[in-house]
Coordinates of C-alpha atoms in Angstrom, one line a residue:
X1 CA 8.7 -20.4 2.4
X2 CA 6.9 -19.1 -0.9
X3 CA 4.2 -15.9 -0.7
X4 CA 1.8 -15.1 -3.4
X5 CA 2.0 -11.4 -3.3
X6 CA -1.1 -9.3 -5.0
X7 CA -0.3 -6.0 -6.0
X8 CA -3.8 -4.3 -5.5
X9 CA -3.2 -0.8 -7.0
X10 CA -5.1 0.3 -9.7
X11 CA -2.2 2.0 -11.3
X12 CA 0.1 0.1 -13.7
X13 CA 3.6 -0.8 -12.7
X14 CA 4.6 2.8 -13.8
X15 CA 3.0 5.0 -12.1
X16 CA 2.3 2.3 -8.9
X17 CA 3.8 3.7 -5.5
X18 CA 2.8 -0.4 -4.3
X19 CA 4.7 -1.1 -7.1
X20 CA 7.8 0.4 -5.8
X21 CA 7.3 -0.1 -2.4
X22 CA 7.6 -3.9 -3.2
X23 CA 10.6 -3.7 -4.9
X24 CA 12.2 -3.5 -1.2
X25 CA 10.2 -5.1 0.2
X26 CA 11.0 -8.4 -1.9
X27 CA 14.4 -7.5 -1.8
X28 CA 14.7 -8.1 1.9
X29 CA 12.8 -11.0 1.6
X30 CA 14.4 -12.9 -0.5
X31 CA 17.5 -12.6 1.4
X32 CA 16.2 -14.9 3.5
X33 CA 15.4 -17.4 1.3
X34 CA 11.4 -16.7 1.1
X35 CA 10.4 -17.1 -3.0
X36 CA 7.1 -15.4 -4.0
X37 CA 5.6 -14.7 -7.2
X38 CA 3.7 -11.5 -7.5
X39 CA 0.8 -10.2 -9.6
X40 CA -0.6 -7.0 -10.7
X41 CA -4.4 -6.5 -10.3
X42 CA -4.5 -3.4 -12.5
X43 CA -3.6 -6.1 -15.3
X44 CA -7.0 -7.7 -16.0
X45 CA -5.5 -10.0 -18.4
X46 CA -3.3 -11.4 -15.3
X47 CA -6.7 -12.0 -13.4
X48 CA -7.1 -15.4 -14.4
X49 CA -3.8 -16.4 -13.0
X50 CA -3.9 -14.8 -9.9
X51 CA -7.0 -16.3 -9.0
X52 CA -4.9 -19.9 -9.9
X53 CA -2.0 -18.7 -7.8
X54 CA -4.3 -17.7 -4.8
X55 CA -6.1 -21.3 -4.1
X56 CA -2.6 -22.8 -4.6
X57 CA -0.4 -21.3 -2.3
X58 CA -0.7 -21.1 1.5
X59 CA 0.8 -17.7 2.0
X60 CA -0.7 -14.5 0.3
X61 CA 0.6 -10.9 1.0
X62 CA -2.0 -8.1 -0.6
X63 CA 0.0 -5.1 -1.5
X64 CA -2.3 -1.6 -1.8
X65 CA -2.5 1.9 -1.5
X66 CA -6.1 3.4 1.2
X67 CA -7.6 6.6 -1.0
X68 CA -9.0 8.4 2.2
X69 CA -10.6 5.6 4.2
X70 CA -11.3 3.1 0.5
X71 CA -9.6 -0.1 -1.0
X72 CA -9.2 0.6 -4.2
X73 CA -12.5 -0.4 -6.6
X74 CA -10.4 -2.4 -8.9
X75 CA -8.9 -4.8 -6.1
X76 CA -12.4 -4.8 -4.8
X77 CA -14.0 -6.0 -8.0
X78 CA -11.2 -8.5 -8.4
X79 CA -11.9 -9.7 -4.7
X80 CA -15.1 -10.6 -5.4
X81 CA -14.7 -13.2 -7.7
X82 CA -12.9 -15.2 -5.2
X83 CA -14.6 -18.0 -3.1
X84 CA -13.2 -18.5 0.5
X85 CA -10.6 -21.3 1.0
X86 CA -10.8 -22.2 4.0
X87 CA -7.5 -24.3 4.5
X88 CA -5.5 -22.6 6.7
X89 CA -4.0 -20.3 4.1
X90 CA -2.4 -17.1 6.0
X91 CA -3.0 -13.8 4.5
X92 CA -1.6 -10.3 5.4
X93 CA -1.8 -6.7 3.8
X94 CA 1.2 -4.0 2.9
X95 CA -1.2 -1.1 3.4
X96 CA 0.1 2.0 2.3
X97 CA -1.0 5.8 2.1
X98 CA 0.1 9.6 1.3
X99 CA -1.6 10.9 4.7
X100 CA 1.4 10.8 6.7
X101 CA -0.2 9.5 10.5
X102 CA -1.1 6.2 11.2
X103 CA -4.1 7.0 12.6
X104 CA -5.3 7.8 9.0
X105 CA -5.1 4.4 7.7
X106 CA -6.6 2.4 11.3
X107 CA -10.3 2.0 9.7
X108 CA -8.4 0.1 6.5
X109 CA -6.5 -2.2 8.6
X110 CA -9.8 -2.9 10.6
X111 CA -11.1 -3.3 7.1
X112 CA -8.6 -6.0 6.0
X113 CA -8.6 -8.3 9.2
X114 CA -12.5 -8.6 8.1
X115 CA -11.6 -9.5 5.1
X116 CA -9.2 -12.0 5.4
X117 CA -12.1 -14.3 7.4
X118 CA -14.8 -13.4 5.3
X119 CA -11.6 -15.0 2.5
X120 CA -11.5 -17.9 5.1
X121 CA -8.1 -17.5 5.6
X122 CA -6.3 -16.9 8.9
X123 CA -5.2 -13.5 9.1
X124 CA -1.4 -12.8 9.9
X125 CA -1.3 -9.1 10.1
X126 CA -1.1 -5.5 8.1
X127 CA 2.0 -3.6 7.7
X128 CA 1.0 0.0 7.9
X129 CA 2.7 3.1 6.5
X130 CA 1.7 6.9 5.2
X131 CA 3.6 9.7 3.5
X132 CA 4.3 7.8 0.8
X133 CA 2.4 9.8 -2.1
X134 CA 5.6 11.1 -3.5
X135 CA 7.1 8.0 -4.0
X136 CA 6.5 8.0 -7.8
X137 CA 7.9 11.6 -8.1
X138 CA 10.8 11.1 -6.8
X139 CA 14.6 9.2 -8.2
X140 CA 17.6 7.6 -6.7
X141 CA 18.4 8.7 -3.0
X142 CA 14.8 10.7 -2.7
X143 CA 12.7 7.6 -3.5
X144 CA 15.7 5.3 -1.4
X145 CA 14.6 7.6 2.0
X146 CA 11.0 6.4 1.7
X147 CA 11.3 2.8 -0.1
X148 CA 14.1 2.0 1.4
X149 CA 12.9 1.2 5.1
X150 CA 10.6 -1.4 3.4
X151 CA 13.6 -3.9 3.0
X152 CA 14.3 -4.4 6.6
X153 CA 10.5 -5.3 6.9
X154 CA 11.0 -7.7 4.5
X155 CA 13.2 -9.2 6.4
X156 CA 11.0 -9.1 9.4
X157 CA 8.5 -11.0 7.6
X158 CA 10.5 -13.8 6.4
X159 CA 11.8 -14.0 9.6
X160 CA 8.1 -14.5 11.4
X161 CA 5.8 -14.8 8.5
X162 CA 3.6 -12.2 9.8
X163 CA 3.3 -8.6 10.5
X164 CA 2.6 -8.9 14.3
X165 CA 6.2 -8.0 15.2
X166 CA 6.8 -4.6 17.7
X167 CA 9.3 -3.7 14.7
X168 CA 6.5 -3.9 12.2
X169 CA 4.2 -2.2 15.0
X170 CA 7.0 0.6 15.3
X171 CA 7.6 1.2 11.7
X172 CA 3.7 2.9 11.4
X173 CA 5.2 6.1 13.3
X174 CA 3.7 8.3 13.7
X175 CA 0.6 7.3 14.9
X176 CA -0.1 11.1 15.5
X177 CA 1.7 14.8 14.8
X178 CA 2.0 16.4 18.5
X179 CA -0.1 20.2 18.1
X180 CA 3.0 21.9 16.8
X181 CA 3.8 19.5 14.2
X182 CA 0.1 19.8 13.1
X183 CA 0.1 23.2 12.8
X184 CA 2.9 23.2 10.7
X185 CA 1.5 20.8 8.5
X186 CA -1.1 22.9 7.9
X187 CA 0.5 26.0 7.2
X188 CA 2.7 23.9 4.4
X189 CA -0.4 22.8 3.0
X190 CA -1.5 26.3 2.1
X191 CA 1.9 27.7 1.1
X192 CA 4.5 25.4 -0.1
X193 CA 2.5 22.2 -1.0
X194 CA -0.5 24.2 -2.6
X195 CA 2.3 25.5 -5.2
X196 CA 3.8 21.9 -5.3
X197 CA 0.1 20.0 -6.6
X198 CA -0.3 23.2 -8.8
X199 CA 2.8 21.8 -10.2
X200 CA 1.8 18.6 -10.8
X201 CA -1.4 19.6 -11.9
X202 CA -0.1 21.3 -14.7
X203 CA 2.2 18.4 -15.6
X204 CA -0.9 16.2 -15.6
X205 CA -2.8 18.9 -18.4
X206 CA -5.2 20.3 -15.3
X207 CA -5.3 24.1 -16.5
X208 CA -8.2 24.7 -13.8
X209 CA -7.6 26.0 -10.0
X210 CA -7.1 23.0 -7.3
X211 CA -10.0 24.7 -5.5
X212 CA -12.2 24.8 -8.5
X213 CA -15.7 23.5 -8.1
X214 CA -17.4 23.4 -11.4
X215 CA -20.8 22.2 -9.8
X216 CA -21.3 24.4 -6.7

């Protein structure tokens, strides 16, 4: 079996969570024998290709991060300039996201099956997974605890070529934070992970407050 795999992030291979995220993912794939070639959307130069390498091959796998309910525009812009094929190809999504609950990423994954028909291509599943914003700020065993997983769905999908599997419906959790877990959240987000983006923030140049609104 050989996947075209798209990575739809807007971010280059850097700074790409998707990016790392497939790293595993691949990994545990190709232990099973499954070759792919994969692409980077936020390449514009690769676009070209891409576009060759998706009405050639029969099995595509779109790789991409959800900003709060949105595809990102640069995937979407790319998408447009494909025509449907129509020909039995089967196309399924890695959809990934920093809000932790699945629940948070069900209106992209509705999203997605649409698209795939309106691509004319016969879809074969999402693999769905939050809390991974810190991917990118974290090394060696940190990143390995939240990447890591990905290779045993790798293997899952070379196994059944889709993402339909109760292990690739388990690996979501959690669908939802009981109340107490919620209201923990929630006091984190306004001690300990308010000082944390404040961080980063400032690593990024931001000398303004996080709750700074210039226009109100």
């Amino acid at each position: 079996m050989h996947v075209l795999i798209i990575n739809g992030s807007p971010r280059v291979k850097a700074y790409s969570n998707t990016d790392k995220i497939l790293e595993k993912f691949t990994a545990g794939m190709s232990e099973n024998g499954v070759t792919f070639e994969q692409y980077e959307v936020a390449d514009a130069k690769q676009w070209e290709k891409i576009r060759e390498a998706y009405y050639n091959n029969s099995r595509i796998i779109i790789a991409l991060p959800l900003y709060v309910e949105c595809i990102p525009g640069r995937l979407m812009e790319f998408l447009e300039s494909l025509e449907p094929k129509n020909d039995g190809t089967g196309m399924a999504f890695i959809l990934q996201s920093g809000f932790a609950e699945g629940i948070q990423l069900r209106c992209g994954e509705a999203y997605l099956e649409i698209l795939a028909r309106k691509l004319g291509c016969e879809y074969q599943g999402t693999l769905v997974k939050g809390d991974n914003f810190s991917i990118r700020f974290f090394e060696g065993e940190q990143r390995e605890r939240v990447t890591g997983p990905y290779t045993e769905m790798g293997r899952e999908y070379a196994k059944n070529g889709d993402f339909k599997s109760e292990a690739c419906k388990r690996f979501t959790r959690p669908e939802i934070f009981p109340a107490h877990i919620r209201f923990l959240v929630g006091l984190l987000q306004k001690t300990f992970a308010k000082k944390m983006f404040k961080k980063i923030a400032g690593n990024f140049g931001c000398t303004k407050a996080l709750d700074y609104r210039p226009y109100s």
